[in-house]
Every structure is written in structure tokens, then in C-alpha cells.
Coordinates of C-alpha atoms and ligand atoms in Angstrom, one line a residue:
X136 CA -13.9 22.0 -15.9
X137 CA -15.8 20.6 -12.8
X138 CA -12.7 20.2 -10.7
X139 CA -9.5 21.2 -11.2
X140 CA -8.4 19.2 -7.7
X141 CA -9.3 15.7 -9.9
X142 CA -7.4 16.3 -12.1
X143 CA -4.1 17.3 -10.0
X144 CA -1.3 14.8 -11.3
X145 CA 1.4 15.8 -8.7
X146 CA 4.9 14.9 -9.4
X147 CA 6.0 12.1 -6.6
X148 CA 9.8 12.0 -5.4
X149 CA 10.5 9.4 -2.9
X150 CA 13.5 9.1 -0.6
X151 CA 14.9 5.7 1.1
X152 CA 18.1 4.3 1.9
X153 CA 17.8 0.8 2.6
X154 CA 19.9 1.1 4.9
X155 CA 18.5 3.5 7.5
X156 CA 16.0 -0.4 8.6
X157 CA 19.0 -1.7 10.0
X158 CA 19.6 0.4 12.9
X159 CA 18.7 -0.5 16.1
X160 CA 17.6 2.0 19.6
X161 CA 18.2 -1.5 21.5
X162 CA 16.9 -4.4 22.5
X163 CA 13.7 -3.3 24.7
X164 CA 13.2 0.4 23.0
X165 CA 9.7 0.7 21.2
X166 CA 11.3 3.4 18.4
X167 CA 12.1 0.3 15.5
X168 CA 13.7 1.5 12.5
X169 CA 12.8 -2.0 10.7
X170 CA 9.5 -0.6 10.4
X171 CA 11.2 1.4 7.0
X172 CA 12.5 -1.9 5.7
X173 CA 8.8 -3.2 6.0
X174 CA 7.2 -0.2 4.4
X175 CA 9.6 -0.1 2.1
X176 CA 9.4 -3.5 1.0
X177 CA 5.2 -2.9 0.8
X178 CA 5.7 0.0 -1.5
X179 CA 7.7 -1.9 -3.9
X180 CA 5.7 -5.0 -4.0
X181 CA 2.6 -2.6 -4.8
X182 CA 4.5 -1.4 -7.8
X183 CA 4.2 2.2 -6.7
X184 CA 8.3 3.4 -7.3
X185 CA 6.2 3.1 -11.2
X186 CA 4.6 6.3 -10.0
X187 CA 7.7 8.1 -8.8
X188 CA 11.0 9.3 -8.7
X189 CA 12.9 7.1 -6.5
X190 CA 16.0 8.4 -4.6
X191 CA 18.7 7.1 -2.0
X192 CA 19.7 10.4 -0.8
X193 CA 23.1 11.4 0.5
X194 CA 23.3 12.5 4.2
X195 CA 23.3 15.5 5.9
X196 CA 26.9 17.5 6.5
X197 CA 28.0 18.4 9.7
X198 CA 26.9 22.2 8.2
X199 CA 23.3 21.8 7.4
X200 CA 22.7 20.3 10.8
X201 CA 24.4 23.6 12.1
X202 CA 21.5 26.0 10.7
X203 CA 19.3 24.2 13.8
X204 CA 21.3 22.8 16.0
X205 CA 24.2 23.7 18.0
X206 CA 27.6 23.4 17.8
X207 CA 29.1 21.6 21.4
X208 CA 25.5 19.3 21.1
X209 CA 26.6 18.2 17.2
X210 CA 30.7 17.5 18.4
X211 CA 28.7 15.5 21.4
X212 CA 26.4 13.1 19.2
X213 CA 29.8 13.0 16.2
X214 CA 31.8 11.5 19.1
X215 CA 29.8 9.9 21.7
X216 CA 29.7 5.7 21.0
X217 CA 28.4 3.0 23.1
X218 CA 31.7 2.1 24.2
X219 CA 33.0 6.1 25.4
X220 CA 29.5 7.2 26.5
X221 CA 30.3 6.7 30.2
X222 CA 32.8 9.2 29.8
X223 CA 31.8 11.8 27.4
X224 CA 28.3 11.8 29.7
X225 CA 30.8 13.4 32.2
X226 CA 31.9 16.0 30.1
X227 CA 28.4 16.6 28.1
X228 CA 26.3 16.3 31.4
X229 CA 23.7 18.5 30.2
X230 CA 22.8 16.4 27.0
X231 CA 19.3 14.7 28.1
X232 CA 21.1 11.1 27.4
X233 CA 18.9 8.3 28.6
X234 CA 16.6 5.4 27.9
X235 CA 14.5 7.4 25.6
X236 CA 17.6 8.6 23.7
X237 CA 20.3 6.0 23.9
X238 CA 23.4 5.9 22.4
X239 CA 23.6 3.7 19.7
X240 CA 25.4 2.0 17.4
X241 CA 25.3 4.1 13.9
X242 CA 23.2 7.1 15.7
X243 CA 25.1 9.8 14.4
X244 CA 25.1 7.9 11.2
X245 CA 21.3 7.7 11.2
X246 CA 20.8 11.0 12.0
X247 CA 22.5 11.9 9.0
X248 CA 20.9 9.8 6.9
X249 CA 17.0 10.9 8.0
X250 CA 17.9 14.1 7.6
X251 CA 19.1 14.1 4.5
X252 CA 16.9 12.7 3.1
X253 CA 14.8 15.4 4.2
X254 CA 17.0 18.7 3.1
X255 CA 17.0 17.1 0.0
X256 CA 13.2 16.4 -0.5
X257 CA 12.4 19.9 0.8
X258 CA 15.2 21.1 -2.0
X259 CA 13.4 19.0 -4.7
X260 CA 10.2 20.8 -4.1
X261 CA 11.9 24.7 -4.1
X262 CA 13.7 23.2 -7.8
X263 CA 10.0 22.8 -8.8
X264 CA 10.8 19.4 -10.1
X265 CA 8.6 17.2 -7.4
X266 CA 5.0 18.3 -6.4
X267 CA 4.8 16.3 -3.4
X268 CA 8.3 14.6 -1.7
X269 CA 8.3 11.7 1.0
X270 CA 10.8 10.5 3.3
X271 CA 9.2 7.9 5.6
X272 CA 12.8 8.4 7.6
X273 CA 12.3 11.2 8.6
X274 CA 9.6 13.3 11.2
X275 CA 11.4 13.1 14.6
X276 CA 9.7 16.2 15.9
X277 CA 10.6 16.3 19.3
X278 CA 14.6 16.8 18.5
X279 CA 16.0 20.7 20.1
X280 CA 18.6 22.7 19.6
X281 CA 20.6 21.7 22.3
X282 CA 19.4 18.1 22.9
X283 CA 17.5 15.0 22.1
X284 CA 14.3 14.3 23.0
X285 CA 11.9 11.5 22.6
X286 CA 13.5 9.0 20.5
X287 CA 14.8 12.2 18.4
X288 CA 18.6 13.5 18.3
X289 CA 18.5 15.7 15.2
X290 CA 15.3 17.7 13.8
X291 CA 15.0 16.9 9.9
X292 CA 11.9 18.5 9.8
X293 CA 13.1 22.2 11.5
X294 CA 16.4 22.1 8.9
X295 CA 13.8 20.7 6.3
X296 CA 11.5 24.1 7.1
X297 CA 14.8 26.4 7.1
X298 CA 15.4 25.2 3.4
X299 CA 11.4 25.9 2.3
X300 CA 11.7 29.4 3.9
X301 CA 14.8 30.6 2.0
X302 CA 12.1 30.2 -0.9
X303 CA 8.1 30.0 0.6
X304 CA 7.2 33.2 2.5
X305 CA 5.0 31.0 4.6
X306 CA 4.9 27.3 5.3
X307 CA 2.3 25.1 6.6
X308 CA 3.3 22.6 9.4
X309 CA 0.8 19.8 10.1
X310 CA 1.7 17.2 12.5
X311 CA -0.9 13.9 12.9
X312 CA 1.4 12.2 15.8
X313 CA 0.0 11.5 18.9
X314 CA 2.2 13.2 20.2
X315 CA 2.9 17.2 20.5
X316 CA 5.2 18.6 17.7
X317 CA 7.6 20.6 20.4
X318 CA 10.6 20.7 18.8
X319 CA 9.2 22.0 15.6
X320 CA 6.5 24.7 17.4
X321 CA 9.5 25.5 19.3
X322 CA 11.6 26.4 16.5
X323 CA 9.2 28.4 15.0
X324 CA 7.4 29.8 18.1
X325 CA 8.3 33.4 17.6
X326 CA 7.8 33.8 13.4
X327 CA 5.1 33.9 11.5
X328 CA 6.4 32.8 8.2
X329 CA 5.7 28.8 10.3
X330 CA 2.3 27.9 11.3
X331 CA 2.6 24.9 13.4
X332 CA -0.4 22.3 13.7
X333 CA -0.5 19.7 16.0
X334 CA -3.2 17.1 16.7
X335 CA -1.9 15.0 19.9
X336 CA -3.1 13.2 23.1
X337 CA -3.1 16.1 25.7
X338 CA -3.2 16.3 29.8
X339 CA -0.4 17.8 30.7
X340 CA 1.3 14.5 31.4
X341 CA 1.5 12.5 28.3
X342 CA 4.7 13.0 26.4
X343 CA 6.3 15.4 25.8
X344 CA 3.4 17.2 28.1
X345 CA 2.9 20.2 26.0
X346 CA 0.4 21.7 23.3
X347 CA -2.3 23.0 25.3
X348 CA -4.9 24.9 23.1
X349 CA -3.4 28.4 24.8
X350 CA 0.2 27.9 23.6
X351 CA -0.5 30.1 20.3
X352 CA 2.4 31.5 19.8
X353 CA 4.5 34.8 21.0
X354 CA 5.5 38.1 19.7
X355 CA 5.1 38.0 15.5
X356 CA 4.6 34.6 16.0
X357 CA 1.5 35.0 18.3
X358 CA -1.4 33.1 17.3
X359 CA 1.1 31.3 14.1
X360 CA 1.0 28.3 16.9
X361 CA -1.7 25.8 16.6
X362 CA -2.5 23.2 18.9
X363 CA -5.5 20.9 19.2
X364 CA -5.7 18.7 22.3
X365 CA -7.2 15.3 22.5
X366 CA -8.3 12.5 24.6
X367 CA -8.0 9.0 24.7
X368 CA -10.0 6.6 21.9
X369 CA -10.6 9.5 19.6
X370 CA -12.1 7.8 16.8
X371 CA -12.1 8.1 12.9
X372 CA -15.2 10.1 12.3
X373 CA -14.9 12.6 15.4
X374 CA -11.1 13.0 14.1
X375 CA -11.4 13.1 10.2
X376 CA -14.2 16.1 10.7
X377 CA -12.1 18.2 13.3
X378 CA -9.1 17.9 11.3
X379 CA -10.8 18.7 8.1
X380 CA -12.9 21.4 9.9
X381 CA -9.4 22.8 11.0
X382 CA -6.9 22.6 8.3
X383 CA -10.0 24.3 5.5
X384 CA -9.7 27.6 8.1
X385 CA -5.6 27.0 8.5
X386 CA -5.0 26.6 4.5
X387 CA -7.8 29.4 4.0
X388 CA -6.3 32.2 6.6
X389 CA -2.7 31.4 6.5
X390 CA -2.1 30.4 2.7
X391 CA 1.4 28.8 3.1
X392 CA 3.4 28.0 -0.2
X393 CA 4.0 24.5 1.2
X394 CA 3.2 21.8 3.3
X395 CA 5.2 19.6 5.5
X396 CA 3.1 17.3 6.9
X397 CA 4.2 15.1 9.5
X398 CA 2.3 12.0 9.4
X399 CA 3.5 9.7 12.5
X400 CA 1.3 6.6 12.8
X401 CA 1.3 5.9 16.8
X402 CA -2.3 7.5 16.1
X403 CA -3.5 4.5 15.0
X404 CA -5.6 1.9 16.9
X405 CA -3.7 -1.1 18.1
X406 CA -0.3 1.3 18.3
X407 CA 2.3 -0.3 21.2
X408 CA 2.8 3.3 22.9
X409 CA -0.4 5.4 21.7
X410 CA -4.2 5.4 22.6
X411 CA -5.9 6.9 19.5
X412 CA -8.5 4.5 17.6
X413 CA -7.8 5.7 13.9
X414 CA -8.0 3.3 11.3
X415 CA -5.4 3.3 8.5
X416 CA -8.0 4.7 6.0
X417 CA -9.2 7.2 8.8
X418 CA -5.0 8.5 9.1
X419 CA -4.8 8.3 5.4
X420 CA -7.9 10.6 4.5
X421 CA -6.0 13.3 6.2
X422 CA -3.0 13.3 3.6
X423 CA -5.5 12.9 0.7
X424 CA -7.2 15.9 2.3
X425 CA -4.0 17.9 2.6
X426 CA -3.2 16.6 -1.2
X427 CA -6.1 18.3 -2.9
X428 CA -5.3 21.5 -1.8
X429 CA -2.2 21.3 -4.8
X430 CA 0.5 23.1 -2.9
X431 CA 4.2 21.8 -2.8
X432 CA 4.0 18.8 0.1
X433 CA 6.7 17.1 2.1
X434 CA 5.2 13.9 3.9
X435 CA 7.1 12.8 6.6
X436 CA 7.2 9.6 9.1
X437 CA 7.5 10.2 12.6
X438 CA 6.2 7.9 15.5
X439 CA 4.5 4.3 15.3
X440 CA 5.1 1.3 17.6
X441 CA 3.2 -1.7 15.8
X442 CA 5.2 -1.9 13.2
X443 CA 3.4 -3.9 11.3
X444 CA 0.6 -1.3 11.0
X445 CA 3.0 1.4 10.7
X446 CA 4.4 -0.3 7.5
X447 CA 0.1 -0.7 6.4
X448 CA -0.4 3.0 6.9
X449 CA 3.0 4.7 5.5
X450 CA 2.3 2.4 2.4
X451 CA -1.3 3.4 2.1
X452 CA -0.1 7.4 2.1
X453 CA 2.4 6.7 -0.6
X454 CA -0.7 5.3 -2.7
X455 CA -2.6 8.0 -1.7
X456 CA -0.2 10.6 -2.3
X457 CA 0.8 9.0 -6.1
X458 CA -3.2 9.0 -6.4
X459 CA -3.6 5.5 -7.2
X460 CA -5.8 3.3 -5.2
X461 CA -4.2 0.3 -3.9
X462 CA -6.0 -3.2 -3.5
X463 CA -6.6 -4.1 -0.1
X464 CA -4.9 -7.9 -0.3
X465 CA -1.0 -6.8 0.4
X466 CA 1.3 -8.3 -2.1
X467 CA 3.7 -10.8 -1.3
X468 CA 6.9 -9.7 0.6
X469 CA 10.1 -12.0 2.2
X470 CA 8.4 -9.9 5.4
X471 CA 4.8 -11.9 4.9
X472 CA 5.0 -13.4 8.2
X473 CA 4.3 -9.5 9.9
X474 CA 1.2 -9.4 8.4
X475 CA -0.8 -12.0 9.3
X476 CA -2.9 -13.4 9.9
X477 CA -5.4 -11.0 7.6
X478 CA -2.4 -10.0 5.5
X479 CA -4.9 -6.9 4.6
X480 CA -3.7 -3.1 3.9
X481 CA -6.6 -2.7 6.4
X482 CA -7.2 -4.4 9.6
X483 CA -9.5 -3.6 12.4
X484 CA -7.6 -1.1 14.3
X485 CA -10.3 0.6 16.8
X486 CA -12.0 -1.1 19.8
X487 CA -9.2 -1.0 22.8
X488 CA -9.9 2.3 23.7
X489 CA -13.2 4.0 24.2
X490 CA -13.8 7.3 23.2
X491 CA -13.5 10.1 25.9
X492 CA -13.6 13.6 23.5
X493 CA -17.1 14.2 23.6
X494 CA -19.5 15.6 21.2
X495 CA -19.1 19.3 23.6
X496 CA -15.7 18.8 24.3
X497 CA -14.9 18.5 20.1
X498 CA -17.3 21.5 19.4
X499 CA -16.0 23.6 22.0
X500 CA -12.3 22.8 20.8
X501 CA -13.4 23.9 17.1
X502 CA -14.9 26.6 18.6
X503 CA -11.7 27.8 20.2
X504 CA -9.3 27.4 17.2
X505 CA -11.6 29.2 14.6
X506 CA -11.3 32.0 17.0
X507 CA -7.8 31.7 17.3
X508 CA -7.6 31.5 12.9
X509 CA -9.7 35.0 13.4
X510 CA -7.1 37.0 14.9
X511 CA -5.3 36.3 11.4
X512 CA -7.8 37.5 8.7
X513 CA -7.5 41.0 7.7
Ligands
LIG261 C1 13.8 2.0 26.3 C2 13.2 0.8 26.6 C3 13.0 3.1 26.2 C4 11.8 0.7 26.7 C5 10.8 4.2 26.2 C6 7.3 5.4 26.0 C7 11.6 3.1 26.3 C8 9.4 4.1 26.3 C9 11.0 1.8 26.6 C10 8.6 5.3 26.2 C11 8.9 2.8 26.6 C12 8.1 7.4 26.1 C13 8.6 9.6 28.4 C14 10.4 9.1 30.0 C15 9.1 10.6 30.6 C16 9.6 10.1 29.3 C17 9.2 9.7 16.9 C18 10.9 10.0 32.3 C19 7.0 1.4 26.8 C20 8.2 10.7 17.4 C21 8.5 9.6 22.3 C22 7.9 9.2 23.6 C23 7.6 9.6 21.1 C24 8.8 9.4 24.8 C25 8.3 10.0 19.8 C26 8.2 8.9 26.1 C27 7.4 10.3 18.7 N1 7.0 6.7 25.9 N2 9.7 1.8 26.7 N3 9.1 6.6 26.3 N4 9.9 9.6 31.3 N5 9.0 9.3 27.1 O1 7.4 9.4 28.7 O2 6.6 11.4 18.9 O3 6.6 9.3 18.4 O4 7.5 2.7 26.7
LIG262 CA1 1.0 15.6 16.8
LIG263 ZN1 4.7 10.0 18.6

């Protein structure tokens, strides 16, 4: 009787084709899609696929990927190829092709694959046959209608929230990247059947350069925008307690019927392209606190540039999120060699970066979005 939440057994499906690791953004680019063959490699040597429902999804068709995005950009990214790129560029000018996007070997293929993987994990939950679905693939927020963006072509998590709303009324998204969710708040701006939630590095010049606190949304969808703003070396403590602090008023004003819950890892300490001090257990109490509210859940991947850590923290979440506590000593893999020389589910991440959010900065922040929640009630 004490608590139902301990006793919440969710039902854990868990998406991966093996080979979605073997695809590469080039030789110099940070965005390393190995990083899934060394998570996935962790979460099998853990022996967590014995708490779940494994899948190798099928990819995405050309018409799913039409309910977001449109038609001339999805002929552009089915045709475009290392070797033709110079030019279709010419005749697809206004497609935002560049370093951060390249064209790559596979990409369209890829793109497929991620986001099928996440149509079909937002499916299982609507079936009711999963309580909480993960695709470590997917999460490439930044991805628009019209173009790629930020290491993103195609938005798996937008199509993924298309499929929840032909079913949820309302659905919850919660974004722990360091950087700003845009394509999804974008998506979504005007609605409010989508809250959007992002935590990210914030001064108008950090990528992508949006998600101050006063974009909240427009028309029905005014004040369905959440954004919370941060500065460098924001540390486990200060972070846990706002984020806890502001998902309580989020789940308690805006009820959704489920959860997608983007969980990029460039937030961590240590990460190649981020500047966040998080610790892996710090990045993982966020998806345990999300868990115990027992709605429907898709966890997603996103960003993370150390892969070596990523691969720590996405494996961690999969323990946390099959509620079993894994040992810190990782198990043996063919990949050892990334791990040491600690070969621990948790090494020291903080320490490069000192803290600028101050005690008044945080509190005033709070402030701010609790009186934004306000304008909801009623
Ligand atoms: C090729 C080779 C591309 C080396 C990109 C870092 C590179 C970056 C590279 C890089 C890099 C960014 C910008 C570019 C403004 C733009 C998956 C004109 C060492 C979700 C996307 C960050 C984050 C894009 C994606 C950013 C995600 N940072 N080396 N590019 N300029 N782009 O700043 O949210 O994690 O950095
Ligand atoms: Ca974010
Ligand atoms: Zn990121």
C-alpha cells in the first residue's frame, strides 16, 4: 500500500538495428554513430535484453516521413549521394547542406532506420503492449520541415509525436540535450496538445541559439513552450533539483498521456562538444524521475561526443528504465579497450568546467517557469 510508484513493473521494448553503428558523418565530424554499437554491446553484456522486448525495427516509408516533412526536401535527401551532391546542391540550393549535415554514404538509409525505429516504438506504446519504449537511434531534434539541421536530416521524434497524438490528447516532451530542442518546439509551437521542455546551454550563440525563457509558445500553443536556459558547468545537484522542481509543476499542470523524453548525453561532463558537468548518475536520475510518474514513455538518444561516456550513460538509462540496478564494474565487451582505464559505469565526469548558474540566477529561473505553468491551471 505505501507506494504504488515501487511497485511500477513497466513493460520494456527496446529498438536497435545493429546496423545503424556502422554509418559514418565523416572522418573529422563529432556526430559518431558507433557510439550505438558500443551502447549496444554494454546493454547486452549487462544481460538487460532479459528485461525486455528486443526489436530490429523496419525503417521508415517514404509516407511516414511525409506527415513532417516535405515533399521536394524528402526527393532531395532519396537522391542526393556523395558522388551527385555537387550537382543536385545546384538544383536544391536552399537545402542547409554543409559540414554539419554532410552527405553521406547510407544517410538516407540511416534516416530511415532511426526513424523507424521510432514510429514503431511510439506505436508499441498506443497498442498498450510496452510501458516504456527506447530507441537509443533516435532524438535528432534539431531536424525541420524543410531542411537539416545540426547533425539532423529527418525528425523521428516530431513523426514519433504525430503517431502518440492520433491517440494521447496531450503529450509531454522533455529534452535533457545541451542543446535547444528547435525542431521539435517548432513543430509544436502553435498547439497545445505538445508541451515542449528543454534544458540547454543558452546565450543566444550557442547552437542552435534559441530557447530563451520568453519563447513560450503562440496562439493555442502560448505558454505549451517550455524552455529553461543554462550556463556553463551546471552541476549535478543545481540541475537534478531544477529539473525535478520543473517537471513535478509540468506533469502536475499539463497531465500528458505520454512521455517522450529525449535524453542526449552531450550534457555530461567530459562531453567533446558540450560544457555541462553532469555525472552519468546525475543524467540518469532524471529518467528514473520521469519513470515514476507511470505514464507511457519513449526514451530517446540524441547528442553525445565522448563516446565512450555516451555508451556509460545510454546503458545506465536502459537499467534504470527496466528498474534493475546495474553493478558499477562494466562487463566484458570485444569494445573493452574504450573504457579504460577505470572500465567503471561511472567515472568522474565534472571538474573542467566551473559553475556559472548561480544560486539567484537558478531561483530566479524557477521562479519564472512556475509562473509561466500558472497561466495553465484552471
Ligand atoms: C565536421 C567536422 C563538422 C568537424 C561540426 C560543433 C563539425 C562541429 C566538426 C560542430 C564541430 C556544431 C554550429 C556551424 C554554426 C553551426 C544530435 C556555422 C568541433 C543532437 C549540433 C551542433 C548538435 C551543431 C546536435 C553545431 C545535437 N557544434 N566539428 N557543429 N556554424 N553547429 O555551431 O543537439 O547534439 O565541432
Ligand atoms: Ca535540450
Ligand atoms: Zn546536442
Amino acid at each position: 500500500e505505501s507506494n504504488v510508484v515501487e511497485h511500477y513493473r513497466p513493460r520494456v521494448s527496446y529498438y536497435m538495428r545493429e546496423q545503424a553503428g556502422n554509418f559514418h558523418y565523416g572522418k573529422q565530424h563529432p556526430m559518431k554513430p558507433h557510439r550505438l554499437t558500443l551502447t549496444n554491446h554494454l546493454v547486452l553484456n549487462y544481460g538487460l535484453h532479459k528485461y525486455m522486448d528486443v526489436y530490429e525495427p523496419r525503417r521508415a516509408t517514404e509516407e511516414e516521413i511525409r506527415e513532417f516533412h516535405a515533399e521536394d526536401y524528402i526527393d532531395f535527401l532519396k537522391r542526393v549521394t556523395p558522388d551527385n551532391q555537387e550537382t543536385m546542391q545546384t538544383c536544391f540550393s536552399e537545402f542547409n547542406i554543409g559540414d554539419d549535415c554532410p552527405i553521406f554514404d547510407g544517410m538516407w538509409d540511416f534516416c530511415k532506420i532511426y526513424s523507424g525505429a521510432s514510429i514503431e516504438a511510439a506505436r508499441k506504446l498506443i497498442s498498450g503492449s510496452a510501458d516504456i519504449a527506447v530507441n537509443w537511434m533516435g532524438g535528432l531534434h534539431h531536424a525541420k520541415k524543410y531542411e537539416p539541421s545540426g547533425f539532423c536530416y529527418v525528425n523521428d521524434i516530431v513523426l514519433a509525436i504525430l503517431q502518440l497524438l492520433r491517440y494521447y490528447p496531450r503529450v509531454l516532451y522533455v529534452d535533457i540535450d545541451i542543446h535547444h530542442g528547435d525542431g521539435v518546439q517548432e513543430a509544436f509551437y502553435t498547439t497545445d496538445r505538445v508541451m515542449t521542455c528543454s534544458f540547454h546551454k543558452y546565450n543566444g550563440e550557442f547552437f542552435p541559439g534559441t530557447g530563451a525563457i520568453d519563447e513560450m509558445g503562440s496562439g493555442l500553443g502560448k505558454f505549451f513552450a517550455v524552455n529553461v536556459p543554462l550556463q556553463d558547468g551546471i552541476d549535478d545537484r543545481s540541475y537534478t533539483h531544477l529539473f525535478k522542481t520543473v517537471m513535478s509543476a509540468v506533469m502536475e499542470t499539463f497531465k500528458p498521456g505520454a512521455i517522450v523524453l529525449q535524453c542526449g548525453a552531450d550534457s555530461l561532463g567530459l562531453d567533446r562538444l558540450g560544457v555541462f558537468n553532469l555525472s552519468i548518475a546525475a543524467h540518469g536520475e532524471c529518467v528514473r524521475f520521469m519513470r515514476r510518474f507511470g505514464v507511457p514513455m519513449m526514451v530517446i538518444g540524441g547528442g553525445g561526443y565522448t563516446i565512450r561516456n555516451v555508451a556509460r550513460c545510454w546503458t545506465n538509462e536502459t537499467g534504470i528504465v527496466c528498474g534493475t540496478d546495474l553493478p558499477a564494474e562494466l562487463p566484458n565487451t570485444v569494445y573493452r579497450e574504450f573504457f579504460g582505464p577505470d572500465y567503471s559505469l561511472h567515472p568522474q565526469l565534472s571538474g573542467r568546467v566551473i559553475n556559472h548558474n548561480s544560486r539567484a540566477y537558478l531561483n530566479a529561473l524557477t521562479a519564472r517557469i512556475l509562473e509561466q505553468l500558472r497561466y495553465l491551471k484552471g
